């Protein structure tokens, strides 16, 4: 089968689209014929070796950890899936990835693909949706009527976070550059601003600030939060001491697979409450180009890679 792999850590030119061994599902595994994968910043962070002390990969490594496709075969002991089922997943990043024609995924990391969208759209959702859900709901406990500031509302995580927070009934304030403000409003944001602009005023009275950008947005967040409010980050753990001193709370999320969230999300997608936002599409042969675009940090929504026929 064809796969986009690295044989050494480094820049995007390390990615080789080549023949790789057909993966074989073990006990509890499912072989998925992939129709589409999506690109997340963790893909190129792994390619560059940033996670190699945490996860000692055996190279060559197929990159990518989002997939939508069709069950091709099941391993021993798998009863909940059968050949032909349409599924989507954010599989375990410690295993071989999804920029490939086939991928083996644990049966309990899969969920039925939302019925009303294509595989290309479905592949854009798992990683960013699990992240937004765990940050906003599981960690920060966002409730209806609360005020939330979501950074980078036009990014992969932000574009889903805005929709989830709106569906919950929160008052959603999002950051985005001017050209992207219309899109972010169409996703449900009540207010859109660019805090990078000179003279921009940080919102206050916030119950939750969601940092998807980095430490620069954390410092002003403390004063914007209500007493007891939470700064939740997916980039850098906010200071616990600072949170205590300010009478606020700090949270940090590093996600893993979560099929339960993907099942709930599929219901929301099919009910029209959440829609995928796709900014760019590439063939598998252009995986390196897709990663370069992600690394440039300006993408709107998600980048998707076609890996097979629907
Ligand atoms: N901990 C975890 O489990 C976890 C999970 C998922 C992602 N992450 C991390 O979270 C970060 C975001 O991921 P992502 O997939 O959302 O990235 P992304 O899609 O590449 O984000 C790109 C977007 O960010 C916007 N942006 C950048 N800086 C901004 C700022 N200061 N204000 C407003 N918008 C800004 C850009 O808009 P402009 O063009 O307007 O700048 C662009 O639309 C990455 O570092 C990723 O590795 C962590």
Coordinates of C-alpha atoms and ligand atoms in Angstrom, one line a residue:
X1 CA 0.0 0.0 0.0
X2 CA 1.0 3.6 -0.5
X3 CA 2.0 5.7 2.6
X4 CA 3.6 9.0 3.4
X5 CA 6.5 8.1 5.8
X6 CA 9.7 9.4 7.3
X7 CA 12.9 7.4 7.7
X8 CA 14.5 10.1 9.8
X9 CA 13.3 13.2 11.8
X10 CA 13.6 16.5 10.0
X11 CA 12.1 19.0 7.6
X12 CA 9.1 18.2 5.3
X13 CA 11.5 17.0 2.6
X14 CA 12.0 13.9 4.8
X15 CA 8.5 12.8 3.8
X16 CA 8.6 10.0 1.2
X17 CA 5.4 8.7 -0.4
X18 CA 6.2 5.1 -1.0
X19 CA 5.1 1.5 -0.9
X20 CA 4.8 0.3 2.8
X21 CA 3.9 -3.1 4.2
X22 CA 0.1 -3.8 4.3
X23 CA -0.7 -3.5 8.1
X24 CA -2.3 -6.5 9.7
X25 CA -4.9 -6.1 12.4
X26 CA -4.1 -7.9 15.7
X27 CA -6.5 -8.8 18.5
X28 CA -8.9 -5.9 19.2
X29 CA -7.8 -4.1 16.0
X30 CA -9.6 -3.0 12.9
X31 CA -8.1 -2.6 9.4
X32 CA -9.5 0.7 7.9
X33 CA -9.3 1.5 4.2
X34 CA -8.6 5.2 4.5
X35 CA -10.5 7.7 2.3
X36 CA -9.1 10.8 3.9
X37 CA -6.7 11.9 6.6
X38 CA -6.2 15.4 8.0
X39 CA -3.2 17.4 9.0
X40 CA -2.7 18.7 12.6
X41 CA 0.3 20.6 14.0
X42 CA 1.3 17.5 16.0
X43 CA 2.0 15.7 12.7
X44 CA 4.9 18.0 11.8
X45 CA 6.0 18.3 15.5
X46 CA 6.4 14.5 15.5
X47 CA 8.2 14.7 12.1
X48 CA 10.7 17.2 13.5
X49 CA 11.4 14.9 16.5
X50 CA 9.9 17.1 19.1
X51 CA 8.1 14.2 20.8
X52 CA 10.8 11.6 20.3
X53 CA 11.8 11.4 24.0
X54 CA 8.1 11.0 25.0
X55 CA 7.3 8.5 22.2
X56 CA 10.4 6.5 21.0
X57 CA 9.1 5.7 17.5
X58 CA 10.5 2.9 15.4
X59 CA 11.2 4.5 12.0
X60 CA 10.0 4.4 9.2
X61 CA 6.9 6.1 10.6
X62 CA 3.7 6.9 8.7
X63 CA 2.5 10.4 9.8
X64 CA -1.0 11.6 10.5
X65 CA -3.5 10.8 13.3
X66 CA -7.0 11.6 11.9
X67 CA -8.8 9.3 9.6
X68 CA -12.2 8.7 7.9
X69 CA -12.7 5.5 5.9
X70 CA -14.3 2.1 5.6
X71 CA -13.7 -1.0 7.7
X72 CA -11.7 -3.5 5.4
X73 CA -11.3 -6.3 8.0
X74 CA -11.4 -6.9 11.7
X75 CA -8.9 -8.6 14.0
X76 CA -9.6 -11.4 16.5
X77 CA -12.2 -10.5 19.2
X78 CA -13.7 -7.5 17.4
X79 CA -17.5 -7.8 17.3
X80 CA -18.7 -4.2 17.1
X81 CA -17.4 -3.5 13.6
X82 CA -17.7 -5.3 10.3
X83 CA -16.3 -4.9 6.8
X84 CA -18.0 -2.0 5.0
X85 CA -18.8 0.1 8.1
X86 CA -18.0 3.8 7.6
X87 CA -15.9 5.0 10.5
X88 CA -13.8 8.0 11.7
X89 CA -11.1 8.2 14.4
X90 CA -8.3 10.0 16.0
X91 CA -6.1 6.9 16.7
X92 CA -3.3 6.4 19.2
X93 CA -0.3 8.6 18.2
X94 CA 2.1 5.9 19.4
X95 CA 1.1 3.8 16.5
X96 CA 1.6 4.1 12.7
X97 CA -0.4 7.0 11.3
X98 CA -3.1 7.7 8.7
X99 CA -1.4 9.3 5.7
X100 CA -1.8 5.9 4.0
X101 CA -4.2 3.8 2.0
X102 CA -4.8 1.5 5.0
X103 CA -4.3 1.9 8.8
X104 CA -4.9 -0.4 11.8
X105 CA -6.9 1.3 14.6
X106 CA -8.0 -0.2 17.9
X107 CA -11.7 -1.1 17.7
X108 CA -12.6 1.1 20.7
X109 CA -10.9 4.2 19.1
X110 CA -13.4 4.2 16.2
X111 CA -16.8 5.8 15.9
X112 CA -19.4 5.6 13.1
X113 CA -18.8 8.4 10.7
X114 CA -21.4 11.2 10.7
X115 CA -23.9 10.2 8.0
X116 CA -24.5 13.6 6.5
X117 CA -21.0 14.6 5.5
X118 CA -18.3 13.2 3.2
X119 CA -15.2 11.2 4.4
X120 CA -13.1 14.2 3.5
X121 CA -15.1 16.4 5.8
X122 CA -15.3 13.7 8.5
X123 CA -11.5 13.3 8.5
X124 CA -11.1 16.9 9.4
X125 CA -12.9 16.5 12.7
X126 CA -11.6 13.9 15.2
X127 CA -8.4 15.3 16.7
X128 CA -9.6 19.0 16.9
X129 CA -13.1 18.1 18.2
X130 CA -11.8 15.8 21.0
X131 CA -9.4 18.6 21.9
X132 CA -12.0 21.4 22.0
X133 CA -14.5 19.2 23.8
X134 CA -12.0 18.1 26.5
X135 CA -10.7 21.6 27.0
X136 CA -14.1 23.4 27.1
X137 CA -16.4 20.8 28.8
X138 CA -14.3 18.1 30.5
X139 CA -11.7 20.4 32.0
X140 CA -13.2 23.9 32.1
X141 CA -16.8 22.8 32.7
X142 CA -18.2 25.5 30.4
X143 CA -22.0 26.0 30.9
X144 CA -24.8 27.7 29.1
X145 CA -24.8 31.5 29.7
X146 CA -21.1 31.7 30.6
X147 CA -18.7 33.9 28.8
X148 CA -15.8 32.2 26.9
X149 CA -12.9 33.7 25.0
X150 CA -11.6 31.3 22.3
X151 CA -8.3 32.1 20.8
X152 CA -7.6 31.5 17.0
X153 CA -11.3 30.9 16.3
X154 CA -10.5 30.4 12.6
X155 CA -7.9 27.6 13.3
X156 CA -8.4 23.9 13.3
X157 CA -9.2 23.6 17.0
X158 CA -10.8 27.1 17.3
X159 CA -13.2 26.6 14.5
X160 CA -14.8 23.6 16.2
X161 CA -14.4 25.1 19.7
X162 CA -16.5 28.1 18.7
X163 CA -19.3 25.9 17.4
X164 CA -19.3 23.6 20.4
X165 CA -19.4 26.5 22.8
X166 CA -22.2 28.1 20.9
X167 CA -24.2 24.9 20.8
X168 CA -23.8 24.7 24.6
X169 CA -25.4 28.1 24.9
X170 CA -22.3 30.1 26.0
X171 CA -21.6 33.7 25.0
X172 CA -18.7 33.2 22.6
X173 CA -15.9 35.7 22.0
X174 CA -13.2 34.6 19.5
X175 CA -10.0 36.0 18.2
X176 CA -9.1 36.0 14.5
X177 CA -7.5 38.3 12.0
X178 CA -9.8 40.7 10.1
X179 CA -10.1 38.7 7.0
X180 CA -11.3 35.7 9.0
X181 CA -13.8 37.5 11.2
X182 CA -16.8 36.8 8.9
X183 CA -16.1 33.1 8.9
X184 CA -15.8 32.9 12.7
X185 CA -19.1 34.9 13.1
X186 CA -20.8 32.4 10.7
X187 CA -19.6 29.6 13.1
X188 CA -21.5 31.2 15.9
X189 CA -19.2 33.7 17.6
X190 CA -21.1 36.6 19.2
X191 CA -18.0 38.8 19.1
X192 CA -14.8 38.6 17.1
X193 CA -11.6 40.6 17.7
X194 CA -7.9 40.5 17.0
X195 CA -5.9 41.0 20.1
X196 CA -2.7 41.4 18.0
X197 CA -4.0 44.8 16.8
X198 CA -2.6 47.9 18.4
X199 CA -5.1 49.3 21.0
X200 CA -7.2 46.1 21.2
X201 CA -8.8 45.7 24.6
X202 CA -8.9 42.2 26.2
X203 CA -12.4 41.2 27.1
X204 CA -13.2 40.8 30.8
X205 CA -15.8 39.1 33.0
X206 CA -14.8 35.8 31.4
X207 CA -15.6 32.4 32.8
X208 CA -13.2 30.6 30.5
X209 CA -10.3 31.5 28.3
X210 CA -9.2 28.8 25.8
X211 CA -5.5 29.2 24.8
X212 CA -4.8 27.6 21.4
X213 CA -2.0 29.9 20.5
X214 CA 0.7 30.0 23.2
X215 CA 2.1 31.8 26.2
X216 CA 1.6 35.3 24.7
X217 CA -2.1 35.1 25.1
X218 CA -1.9 33.7 28.7
X219 CA -0.6 36.8 30.5
X220 CA -3.5 39.1 29.7
X221 CA -6.0 36.3 30.3
X222 CA -5.7 36.3 34.1
X223 CA -7.1 39.9 34.4
X224 CA -9.9 39.0 31.9
X225 CA -11.1 36.1 34.0
X226 CA -13.8 36.3 36.7
X227 CA -12.7 35.1 40.1
X228 CA -12.8 31.3 39.9
X229 CA -12.7 31.4 36.1
X230 CA -10.4 29.0 34.2
X231 CA -7.5 29.6 31.8
X232 CA -7.3 26.3 29.9
X233 CA -4.5 25.7 27.4
X234 CA -3.5 23.1 24.8
X235 CA -0.1 24.7 24.1
X236 CA 1.7 25.4 27.4
X237 CA 0.5 24.6 31.0
X238 CA -0.5 27.8 32.6
X239 CA 1.2 28.6 36.0
X240 CA -0.6 27.0 38.9
X241 CA 1.0 29.5 41.3
X242 CA -0.2 32.4 39.3
X243 CA -3.7 30.9 39.1
X244 CA -3.7 30.6 42.9
X245 CA -2.4 34.1 43.5
X246 CA -5.1 35.5 41.2
X247 CA -7.9 33.4 42.6
X248 CA -8.4 31.8 39.2
X249 CA -8.0 28.3 37.9
X250 CA -5.4 26.8 35.4
X251 CA -6.0 23.8 33.2
X252 CA -4.0 21.9 30.6
X253 CA -5.2 19.3 28.1
X254 CA -3.1 16.8 26.1
X255 CA -5.6 14.5 24.3
X256 CA -5.7 10.9 23.5
X257 CA -8.2 8.8 21.4
X258 CA -11.8 9.3 22.6
X259 CA -14.6 7.5 20.6
X260 CA -17.3 8.5 23.1
X261 CA -16.8 12.2 22.2
X262 CA -16.7 11.2 18.5
X263 CA -20.1 9.5 18.9
X264 CA -21.7 12.6 20.5
X265 CA -20.0 14.8 17.9
X266 CA -21.4 12.7 15.0
X267 CA -24.9 13.4 16.4
X268 CA -24.3 17.1 16.6
X269 CA -22.9 17.1 13.0
X270 CA -25.9 15.2 11.7
X271 CA -28.2 17.6 13.6
X272 CA -26.6 20.6 11.9
X273 CA -25.0 22.0 15.1
X274 CA -21.4 21.5 14.0
X275 CA -19.9 21.7 10.5
X276 CA -16.4 21.0 9.3
X277 CA -14.3 23.9 8.0
X278 CA -11.8 22.9 5.3
X279 CA -9.2 25.4 4.2
X280 CA -7.1 23.2 1.8
X281 CA -7.1 19.7 0.2
X282 CA -4.1 17.7 -1.1
X283 CA -3.5 14.3 -2.7
X284 CA -1.3 11.9 -0.7
X285 CA 1.6 12.5 -3.1
X286 CA 1.6 16.1 -1.8
X287 CA 1.7 15.3 1.9
X288 CA 4.9 17.3 2.4
X289 CA 3.3 20.4 0.9
X290 CA 0.3 19.9 3.2
X291 CA 2.5 19.8 6.2
X292 CA 4.4 22.9 5.1
X293 CA 1.1 24.8 4.9
X294 CA 0.2 23.7 8.4
X295 CA 3.6 24.7 9.7
X296 CA 3.2 28.2 8.4
X297 CA 0.5 28.6 11.0
X298 CA -2.0 30.7 8.9
X299 CA -4.4 27.9 7.8
X300 CA -8.2 28.5 8.0
X301 CA -9.9 25.5 9.4
X302 CA -8.4 22.2 8.5
X303 CA -6.1 20.7 5.8
X304 CA -7.2 17.4 4.4
X305 CA -5.3 14.7 2.5
X306 CA -7.0 12.3 0.1
X307 CA -5.8 8.8 0.7
X308 CA -8.3 6.7 -1.3
X309 CA -11.6 6.5 -3.2
X310 CA -14.9 6.9 -1.2
Ligands
LIG1 N1 -2.6 19.5 23.7 C1 -3.3 18.9 22.8 O1 -3.8 17.8 23.0 C2 -3.4 19.6 21.5 C3 -4.4 19.2 20.6 C4 -4.6 19.9 19.4 C5 -3.8 21.0 19.1 N2 -2.8 21.3 19.9 C6 -1.9 22.5 19.6 O2 -2.8 23.7 19.6 C7 -2.3 24.6 18.7 C8 -3.4 25.0 17.7 O3 -3.8 23.9 16.9 P1 -4.6 24.1 15.6 O4 -4.8 22.7 15.0 O5 -5.8 24.9 15.9 O6 -3.6 25.0 14.7 P2 -3.9 25.7 13.3 O7 -5.1 25.3 12.7 O8 -2.6 25.5 12.6 O9 -4.0 27.3 13.7 C9 -3.9 28.2 12.7 C10 -4.8 29.4 13.0 O10 -4.3 30.1 14.2 C11 -4.6 31.5 14.0 N3 -3.8 32.2 14.9 C12 -2.5 32.1 15.2 N4 -2.2 33.0 16.2 C13 -3.3 33.7 16.5 C14 -3.6 34.8 17.4 N5 -2.6 35.3 18.2 N6 -4.8 35.2 17.4 C15 -5.8 34.7 16.6 N7 -5.6 33.7 15.7 C16 -4.3 33.2 15.7 C17 -4.3 31.7 12.5 O11 -5.0 32.8 12.1 P3 -4.3 34.1 11.5 O12 -4.0 33.7 10.1 O13 -5.3 35.1 11.6 O14 -3.0 34.3 12.3 C18 -4.8 30.4 11.9 O15 -6.1 30.5 11.4 C19 -1.1 23.9 18.0 O16 0.1 24.4 18.7 C20 -1.3 22.5 18.3 O17 -0.1 21.7 18.3 C21 -2.6 20.7 21.1

